[in-house]
Amino acid sequence: MSVVVKRVTAMLALGGAVLASAPAFADADEDNLVINGDIAIVTEAKAPAHMEYVDTIYSGWRFRSDETQVMQADDFDNPGMIGVENAMEKWAAVDGSEGKSCASCHGDAEESMVGVRPVYPKWNEEAQEVRTLEMQVNDCRENRMGAEKWGYTSGSMVDMVALITSVSRGMPVSVAIDGPVAETWEQGKELYYSRTGQLELSCANCHEDNYGNMIRADHLSQGQINGFPVYRLKNTKLNGVHARFKGCVRDTMAETYSPGSAEFVALELYVASRGNGLSVEGPSVRN
Amino acid sequence: MASGVRPRVKVPKTASAGEAVTLKTLISHKMESGQRKDSDGNVIPRSIINRFTCDFNGQNVIDVTLEPAISTNPYFEFEATVPESGEFKFTWYDDDGSVYEDSAEITVA
């Protein structure tokens, strides 16, 4: 999307981000991310205790090129914020039989939604299930607003998740893995380490054993999801976690699970927990 | 008119006389190239922003011709020298004849 008419030399200093040049080899780089010169993002942290084979966790941001990284340092440059703006309109728009909008109950998203993203997916006591943010949004739409559910990976949904996520940027991811979610978390872990498809690859084969290496032209990250929803330059739109999971599983040449399925909810919980300690970054920019 | 089109501009509020300021603009637009086909094999008609201009107090700063290869949500970043207080006016021209406008004031202290 970038059409830079005149290259601005100060660009790399934008928003207070200090971006060193890319290292000669392929590990996570040493750059720091500060958004809008204000929100410091933790892109490197000690791995949570439950991770057996990784000592340090890195945000996917650290594996991207300087040009991609800098787009995330300023909300104006971040095309994912277009989705956030769209969602702000939907937040205030009345929909459904109850004559309510999101704002009717939740007021100003920039206040009420702070701290929501970091703890999802989480246990819902009433429904006795692990819920992702998408499931919670649809529960609100269906049962409180009397509105039609949004498709799990629809534009409206991913925009709304981006809005809810954006107000928690800089806060550490901290999903619970014990108590009532333990069983789902174990299921997610099992999926993470299970090889699938004709290529017989598990998530771990790429994102744990080989992060920092190249898989053909792609620089493998740890597959952290603290930056979701992600604006991908390759498809010029915001992408949700489950859509990304689907793409990954497909690339192992397997039949994929569906976005919103119990398997992907479990996997999301597990993968999110691998990022406990990194900052919420979404909507982030990746290639 | 293409749907979901919204222009955005970022202009500093103040500058010193003769200073070159950085301007940023982004317009959300699908920029359909006219090269793609839908699932039935029919060509999806071209629908792009074909021209972008920026004027300062009536004087042209930049005038850009956009081509179909330019991708979704065209973003421009450029510099302008600001001799006096005034208004930047930004204009985008759509293939379908729509014109999108935005403007921003700048004060020279």
Short mmCIF file of C-alpha atoms in Angstrom, two decimals:
data_model
loop_
_atom_site.label_atom_id
_atom_site.label_comp_id
_atom_site.label_asym_id
_atom_site.label_seq_id
_atom_site.Cartn_x
_atom_site.Cartn_y
_atom_site.Cartn_z
CA MET A 1 0.00 0.00 0.00
CA SER A 2 2.89 2.36 0.56
CA VAL A 3 3.39 4.88 -2.14
CA VAL A 4 6.05 7.09 -0.69
CA VAL A 5 6.43 9.96 -3.07
CA LYS A 6 9.47 11.30 -1.40
CA ARG A 7 11.56 9.20 0.88
CA VAL A 8 11.79 10.94 4.20
CA THR A 9 15.08 10.40 5.94
CA ALA A 10 13.57 10.91 9.37
CA MET A 11 11.15 8.05 8.86
CA LEU A 12 13.00 5.55 11.01
CA ALA A 13 12.92 7.92 13.95
CA LEU A 14 9.16 8.20 13.77
CA GLY A 15 7.10 7.85 16.87
CA GLY A 16 10.17 7.48 19.01
CA ALA A 17 10.88 3.99 17.69
CA VAL A 18 14.56 3.21 17.70
CA LEU A 19 15.25 0.88 14.86
CA ALA A 20 18.72 -0.54 14.47
CA SER A 21 19.67 -2.00 11.11
CA ALA A 22 18.77 -5.63 10.52
CA PRO A 23 21.29 -8.18 11.74
CA ALA A 24 23.26 -10.19 9.23
CA PHE A 25 21.76 -13.45 10.43
CA ALA A 26 18.16 -14.27 10.89
CA ASP A 27 17.27 -14.34 14.58
CA ALA A 28 14.97 -11.83 16.21
CA ASP A 29 16.48 -8.37 15.78
CA GLU A 30 17.30 -5.91 18.56
CA ASP A 31 14.76 -3.20 17.76
CA ASN A 32 12.42 -1.55 20.25
CA LEU A 33 8.81 -0.69 19.58
CA VAL A 34 7.12 2.42 20.92
CA ILE A 35 3.73 3.24 19.44
CA ASN A 36 2.82 6.90 18.86
CA GLY A 37 5.88 7.86 20.91
CA ASP A 38 3.84 6.84 23.92
CA ILE A 39 3.00 3.16 24.33
CA ALA A 40 6.09 1.07 25.05
CA ILE A 41 5.67 -2.46 23.75
CA VAL A 42 7.39 -5.43 25.35
CA THR A 43 8.55 -7.55 22.42
CA GLU A 44 10.85 -9.85 24.38
CA ALA A 45 10.21 -11.58 27.67
CA LYS A 46 11.18 -14.57 29.75
CA ALA A 47 9.15 -17.55 28.62
CA PRO A 48 6.25 -18.49 30.89
CA ALA A 49 7.00 -21.39 33.23
CA HIS A 50 4.86 -23.85 31.32
CA MET A 51 7.05 -23.65 28.22
CA GLU A 52 9.62 -26.43 28.31
CA TYR A 53 11.71 -25.82 25.22
CA VAL A 54 11.92 -22.05 24.88
CA ASP A 55 13.70 -19.63 27.22
CA THR A 56 12.82 -16.29 25.70
CA ILE A 57 9.66 -15.30 23.88
CA TYR A 58 9.65 -12.71 21.10
CA SER A 59 6.86 -10.85 19.40
CA GLY A 60 6.61 -11.48 15.68
CA TRP A 61 7.40 -7.78 15.27
CA ARG A 62 11.05 -8.54 15.97
CA PHE A 63 11.26 -10.83 12.96
CA ARG A 64 9.98 -8.31 10.43
CA SER A 65 11.95 -5.89 8.27
CA ASP A 66 12.56 -2.32 9.42
CA GLU A 67 10.18 -1.03 6.76
CA THR A 68 7.36 -3.19 8.07
CA GLN A 69 8.23 -2.52 11.70
CA VAL A 70 8.07 1.25 11.37
CA MET A 71 4.52 1.13 10.04
CA GLN A 72 3.35 -0.05 13.42
CA ALA A 73 5.06 2.73 15.35
CA ASP A 74 2.49 5.35 14.38
CA ASP A 75 -1.25 4.85 14.23
CA PHE A 76 -1.50 6.97 11.11
CA ASP A 77 0.94 4.70 9.30
CA ASN A 78 -0.73 1.54 10.57
CA PRO A 79 -3.39 0.49 8.06
CA GLY A 80 -4.91 -1.78 10.70
CA MET A 81 -6.23 1.35 12.37
CA ILE A 82 -8.64 1.77 9.46
CA GLY A 83 -10.39 -1.30 10.81
CA VAL A 84 -10.39 0.17 14.31
CA GLU A 85 -12.03 3.36 13.01
CA ASN A 86 -14.64 1.34 11.16
CA ALA A 87 -15.38 -0.60 14.32
CA MET A 88 -15.82 2.62 16.31
CA GLU A 89 -18.77 3.42 14.07
CA LYS A 90 -20.21 -0.06 14.58
CA TRP A 91 -19.63 0.25 18.32
CA ALA A 92 -22.00 3.20 18.41
CA ALA A 93 -24.52 1.89 15.86
CA VAL A 94 -27.79 0.42 17.13
CA ASP A 95 -28.43 -3.03 15.67
CA GLY A 96 -30.94 -5.81 16.37
CA SER A 97 -34.32 -6.17 18.03
CA GLU A 98 -33.35 -4.72 21.42
CA GLY A 99 -32.50 -1.28 20.06
CA LYS A 100 -29.03 -1.38 21.55
CA SER A 101 -25.52 -0.68 20.37
CA CYS A 102 -22.31 -1.88 22.02
CA ALA A 103 -22.08 1.58 23.58
CA SER A 104 -25.51 1.23 25.24
CA CYS A 105 -24.04 -1.16 27.79
CA HIS A 106 -20.30 -0.66 27.51
CA GLY A 107 -20.09 3.11 27.07
CA ASP A 108 -16.83 4.36 25.67
CA ALA A 109 -14.75 1.47 24.32
CA GLU A 110 -11.56 3.37 25.05
CA GLU A 111 -12.40 3.11 28.74
CA SER A 112 -14.58 0.06 29.21
CA MET A 113 -12.56 -2.31 27.03
CA VAL A 114 -9.17 -1.58 28.56
CA GLY A 115 -7.74 -4.81 29.93
CA VAL A 116 -10.17 -7.10 28.13
CA ARG A 117 -7.91 -8.38 25.36
CA PRO A 118 -4.98 -9.53 27.55
CA VAL A 119 -7.07 -12.14 29.40
CA TYR A 120 -8.86 -13.71 26.43
CA PRO A 121 -9.56 -16.54 25.67
CA LYS A 122 -11.05 -17.06 29.11
CA TRP A 123 -13.55 -19.17 31.00
CA ASN A 124 -17.17 -18.10 30.95
CA GLU A 125 -18.79 -19.44 34.10
CA GLU A 126 -22.36 -19.02 32.91
CA ALA A 127 -21.86 -20.83 29.64
CA GLN A 128 -19.35 -23.29 31.13
CA GLU A 129 -17.01 -22.86 28.19
CA VAL A 130 -13.78 -21.21 27.13
CA ARG A 131 -14.61 -18.12 25.12
CA THR A 132 -12.59 -16.16 22.63
CA LEU A 133 -13.20 -12.47 22.16
CA GLU A 134 -15.05 -13.24 18.93
CA MET A 135 -17.40 -15.62 20.76
CA GLN A 136 -18.07 -12.99 23.41
CA VAL A 137 -18.83 -10.34 20.79
CA ASN A 138 -21.28 -12.67 19.09
CA ASP A 139 -22.87 -13.61 22.41
CA CYS A 140 -23.50 -9.92 23.04
CA ARG A 141 -24.89 -9.44 19.56
CA GLU A 142 -27.18 -12.43 19.71
CA ASN A 143 -28.39 -12.40 23.30
CA ARG A 144 -28.18 -8.78 24.39
CA MET A 145 -28.72 -6.86 21.17
CA GLY A 146 -30.96 -9.35 19.38
CA ALA A 147 -28.78 -8.86 16.35
CA GLU A 148 -27.48 -11.35 13.86
CA LYS A 149 -24.19 -12.99 14.67
CA TRP A 150 -21.19 -11.90 12.67
CA GLY A 151 -19.19 -14.48 10.76
CA TYR A 152 -16.24 -15.58 12.86
CA THR A 153 -13.67 -14.22 10.43
CA SER A 154 -15.87 -11.54 8.83
CA GLY A 155 -14.63 -8.02 8.30
CA SER A 156 -17.00 -6.61 10.91
CA MET A 157 -15.82 -9.11 13.50
CA VAL A 158 -12.12 -8.67 12.94
CA ASP A 159 -12.54 -4.88 12.97
CA MET A 160 -14.39 -5.05 16.28
CA VAL A 161 -11.76 -7.33 17.79
CA ALA A 162 -9.13 -4.89 16.54
CA LEU A 163 -10.90 -2.02 18.32
CA ILE A 164 -11.19 -3.93 21.58
CA THR A 165 -7.58 -5.03 21.28
CA SER A 166 -6.20 -1.61 20.40
CA VAL A 167 -7.22 -0.03 23.69
CA SER A 168 -5.15 -2.59 25.62
CA ARG A 169 -1.96 -2.10 23.66
CA GLY A 170 1.07 -2.17 25.91
CA MET A 171 -0.61 -4.30 28.57
CA PRO A 172 0.92 -7.73 29.15
CA VAL A 173 -0.87 -10.79 27.79
CA SER A 174 -1.98 -12.82 30.80
CA VAL A 175 -4.37 -15.61 29.99
CA ALA A 176 -5.17 -18.09 32.73
CA ILE A 177 -4.20 -21.70 32.03
CA ASP A 178 -5.34 -23.40 35.21
CA GLY A 179 -8.68 -24.04 36.90
CA PRO A 180 -11.63 -24.63 34.60
CA VAL A 181 -9.65 -23.92 31.42
CA ALA A 182 -6.94 -26.50 32.17
CA GLU A 183 -8.54 -29.22 30.08
CA THR A 184 -8.97 -26.99 27.05
CA TRP A 185 -5.44 -25.71 27.47
CA GLU A 186 -4.09 -29.28 27.46
CA GLN A 187 -6.07 -29.97 24.32
CA GLY A 188 -4.54 -26.89 22.72
CA LYS A 189 -1.08 -27.99 23.73
CA GLU A 190 -1.67 -31.40 22.24
CA LEU A 191 -2.74 -29.78 18.96
CA TYR A 192 0.33 -27.52 19.01
CA TYR A 193 2.66 -30.50 19.15
CA SER A 194 0.67 -32.79 16.81
CA ARG A 195 2.00 -33.18 13.30
CA THR A 196 -0.64 -32.71 10.63
CA GLY A 197 -0.99 -32.92 6.90
CA GLN A 198 1.02 -34.49 4.13
CA LEU A 199 4.05 -32.52 5.24
CA GLU A 200 3.65 -33.87 8.77
CA LEU A 201 4.40 -30.59 10.48
CA SER A 202 3.27 -29.47 13.89
CA CYS A 203 3.13 -25.84 14.99
CA ALA A 204 6.24 -26.55 17.05
CA ASN A 205 8.29 -27.78 14.09
CA CYS A 206 8.32 -24.31 12.61
CA HIS A 207 7.62 -21.92 15.46
CA GLU A 208 9.56 -23.60 18.24
CA ASP A 209 12.30 -25.63 16.54
CA ASN A 210 12.99 -23.22 13.71
CA TYR A 211 12.00 -19.68 14.59
CA GLY A 212 14.52 -17.24 13.18
CA ASN A 213 15.20 -19.52 10.21
CA MET A 214 13.84 -19.04 6.75
CA ILE A 215 11.09 -21.26 5.39
CA ARG A 216 11.73 -20.54 1.75
CA ALA A 217 11.20 -16.75 1.58
CA ASP A 218 9.48 -16.42 4.94
CA HIS A 219 11.26 -15.52 8.13
CA LEU A 220 9.77 -17.76 10.79
CA SER A 221 8.67 -16.10 14.01
CA GLN A 222 7.65 -17.86 17.18
CA GLY A 223 4.05 -17.73 16.01
CA GLN A 224 3.01 -15.49 18.88
CA ILE A 225 -0.50 -14.07 18.67
CA ASN A 226 -0.06 -10.99 20.88
CA GLY A 227 -0.18 -8.84 17.73
CA PHE A 228 -3.55 -10.06 16.46
CA PRO A 229 -5.60 -8.94 14.64
CA VAL A 230 -2.77 -8.49 12.16
CA TYR A 231 -2.81 -6.23 9.14
CA ARG A 232 -0.97 -8.29 6.56
CA LEU A 233 0.65 -6.48 3.67
CA LYS A 234 0.14 -9.58 1.51
CA ASN A 235 -3.64 -9.41 1.65
CA THR A 236 -4.09 -5.77 2.70
CA LYS A 237 -6.58 -6.52 5.43
CA LEU A 238 -6.87 -7.35 9.08
CA ASN A 239 -6.59 -11.04 9.82
CA GLY A 240 -7.90 -12.84 12.88
CA VAL A 241 -6.11 -15.54 14.82
CA HIS A 242 -8.22 -18.43 13.55
CA ALA A 243 -7.88 -17.35 9.94
CA ARG A 244 -4.11 -17.43 10.46
CA PHE A 245 -4.25 -20.84 12.14
CA LYS A 246 -6.23 -22.09 9.18
CA GLY A 247 -3.61 -20.77 6.78
CA CYS A 248 -0.84 -22.48 8.73
CA VAL A 249 -2.61 -25.82 8.96
CA ARG A 250 -3.47 -25.62 5.28
CA ASP A 251 0.21 -25.08 4.52
CA THR A 252 0.98 -28.42 6.14
CA MET A 253 -1.34 -29.79 3.44
CA ALA A 254 -3.95 -30.90 5.95
CA GLU A 255 -7.70 -30.56 6.12
CA THR A 256 -8.06 -27.59 8.44
CA TYR A 257 -10.31 -27.03 11.39
CA SER A 258 -12.88 -24.27 10.98
CA PRO A 259 -12.44 -20.81 12.45
CA GLY A 260 -14.44 -20.78 15.67
CA SER A 261 -14.21 -24.55 16.12
CA ALA A 262 -13.50 -26.06 19.53
CA GLU A 263 -10.07 -27.16 18.30
CA PHE A 264 -9.02 -23.68 17.26
CA VAL A 265 -10.41 -22.16 20.47
CA ALA A 266 -8.24 -24.58 22.43
CA LEU A 267 -5.24 -23.84 20.22
CA GLU A 268 -5.80 -20.10 20.62
CA LEU A 269 -5.84 -20.45 24.38
CA TYR A 270 -2.63 -22.45 24.35
CA VAL A 271 -0.80 -20.21 21.88
CA ALA A 272 -1.96 -17.07 23.71
CA SER A 273 -0.54 -18.52 26.94
CA ARG A 274 2.83 -18.96 25.22
CA GLY A 275 2.84 -15.18 24.88
CA ASN A 276 2.07 -14.40 28.52
CA GLY A 277 4.35 -11.48 29.34
CA LEU A 278 4.52 -9.94 25.86
CA SER A 279 2.52 -6.77 25.28
CA VAL A 280 -0.78 -6.72 23.48
CA GLU A 281 0.10 -5.20 20.11
CA GLY A 282 -2.92 -5.55 17.88
CA PRO A 283 -3.67 -4.34 15.36
CA SER A 284 -0.10 -5.02 14.30
CA VAL A 285 1.49 -4.88 10.86
CA ARG A 286 3.17 -7.92 9.37
CA ASN A 287 4.02 -9.14 5.90
CA MET B 1 -19.05 5.67 -5.28
CA ALA B 2 -16.84 2.94 -4.02
CA SER B 3 -17.83 1.91 -0.52
CA GLY B 4 -15.88 2.55 2.66
CA VAL B 5 -13.84 5.40 1.26
CA ARG B 6 -12.47 7.70 3.93
CA PRO B 7 -9.66 10.20 3.50
CA ARG B 8 -7.24 10.89 6.34
CA VAL B 9 -4.50 13.46 6.58
CA LYS B 10 -1.83 14.23 9.13
CA VAL B 11 -0.44 17.74 9.10
CA PRO B 12 1.50 19.42 11.92
CA LYS B 13 -0.51 22.16 13.62
CA THR B 14 2.37 24.61 13.69
CA ALA B 15 5.58 25.26 11.80
CA SER B 16 8.21 27.97 11.54
CA ALA B 17 8.24 30.11 8.39
CA GLY B 18 10.00 28.37 5.50
CA GLU B 19 10.10 25.04 7.31
CA ALA B 20 9.66 21.86 5.31
CA VAL B 21 6.93 19.89 7.06
CA THR B 22 6.08 16.24 6.52
CA LEU B 23 2.55 15.54 5.38
CA LYS B 24 0.94 12.15 5.45
CA THR B 25 -2.24 11.12 3.72
CA LEU B 26 -4.09 7.86 3.49
CA ILE B 27 -7.37 7.07 1.84
CA SER B 28 -9.16 3.79 2.38
CA HIS B 29 -10.06 2.54 -1.07
CA LYS B 30 -10.10 -0.92 -2.57
CA MET B 31 -8.15 0.11 -5.70
CA GLU B 32 -9.64 -2.61 -7.90
CA SER B 33 -7.14 -2.98 -10.73
CA GLY B 34 -9.48 -4.13 -13.48
CA GLN B 35 -7.22 -7.15 -14.04
CA ARG B 36 -9.00 -9.55 -11.74
CA LYS B 37 -11.88 -11.90 -12.46
CA ASP B 38 -14.68 -12.95 -10.17
CA SER B 39 -15.63 -16.56 -9.46
CA ASP B 40 -17.74 -16.69 -12.63
CA GLY B 41 -14.83 -15.58 -14.77
CA ASN B 42 -16.12 -12.07 -15.43
CA VAL B 43 -13.67 -9.20 -15.27
CA ILE B 44 -14.16 -7.05 -12.17
CA PRO B 45 -14.28 -3.51 -13.52
CA ARG B 46 -11.46 -1.15 -12.67
CA SER B 47 -12.19 1.18 -9.78
CA ILE B 48 -9.26 3.16 -8.51
CA ILE B 49 -8.29 6.60 -7.31
CA ASN B 50 -6.61 7.97 -10.43
CA ARG B 51 -5.35 11.34 -9.22
CA PHE B 52 -4.31 12.94 -5.98
CA THR B 53 -3.50 16.61 -5.43
CA CYS B 54 -2.45 18.78 -2.56
CA ASP B 55 -2.71 22.58 -2.57
CA PHE B 56 -1.53 25.14 -0.07
CA ASN B 57 -3.41 28.44 -0.07
CA GLY B 58 -4.38 27.80 -3.68
CA GLN B 59 -0.88 26.90 -4.79
CA ASN B 60 -0.25 23.38 -5.96
CA VAL B 61 2.13 21.32 -3.84
CA ILE B 62 1.87 17.93 -5.48
CA ASP B 63 -0.17 16.38 -8.27
CA VAL B 64 0.00 12.62 -8.60
CA THR B 65 -1.31 10.26 -11.26
CA LEU B 66 -2.18 6.87 -9.82
CA GLU B 67 -2.11 3.69 -11.87
CA PRO B 68 -3.91 0.36 -11.37
CA ALA B 69 -0.82 -1.34 -9.92
CA ILE B 70 -1.05 0.80 -6.79
CA SER B 71 -2.51 -1.30 -4.03
CA THR B 72 -5.34 -0.92 -1.55
CA ASN B 73 -5.49 2.13 0.72
CA PRO B 74 -3.02 4.42 -1.07
CA TYR B 75 -0.68 6.22 1.31
CA PHE B 76 1.33 9.29 0.41
CA GLU B 77 4.01 10.91 2.47
CA PHE B 78 5.71 14.05 1.23
CA GLU B 79 7.17 17.34 2.34
CA ALA B 80 6.01 20.88 1.75
CA THR B 81 7.68 24.18 2.54
CA VAL B 82 5.38 26.41 4.53
CA PRO B 83 5.95 30.16 3.98
CA GLU B 84 2.94 31.40 5.95
CA SER B 85 -0.10 30.30 7.90
CA GLY B 86 -2.76 28.72 5.79
CA GLU B 87 -4.66 25.65 4.73
CA PHE B 88 -3.61 22.48 3.01
CA LYS B 89 -6.31 21.12 0.76
CA PHE B 90 -6.17 17.49 -0.31
CA THR B 91 -8.21 16.05 -3.16
CA TRP B 92 -8.60 12.50 -4.42
CA TYR B 93 -10.31 11.73 -7.75
CA ASP B 94 -12.11 8.41 -8.13
CA ASP B 95 -12.61 6.56 -11.44
CA ASP B 96 -16.35 6.82 -10.93
CA GLY B 97 -16.20 10.60 -10.84
CA SER B 98 -16.39 10.94 -7.06
CA VAL B 99 -14.11 13.52 -5.52
CA TYR B 100 -12.99 13.17 -1.92
CA GLU B 101 -11.65 16.18 -0.09
CA ASP B 102 -9.96 16.91 3.18
CA SER B 103 -8.15 19.91 4.55
CA ALA B 104 -5.95 20.91 7.46
CA GLU B 105 -4.86 24.25 8.90
CA ILE B 106 -1.29 25.06 9.76
CA THR B 107 -0.11 28.07 11.75
CA VAL B 108 3.26 29.68 11.21
CA ALA B 109 4.43 31.00 14.54
#
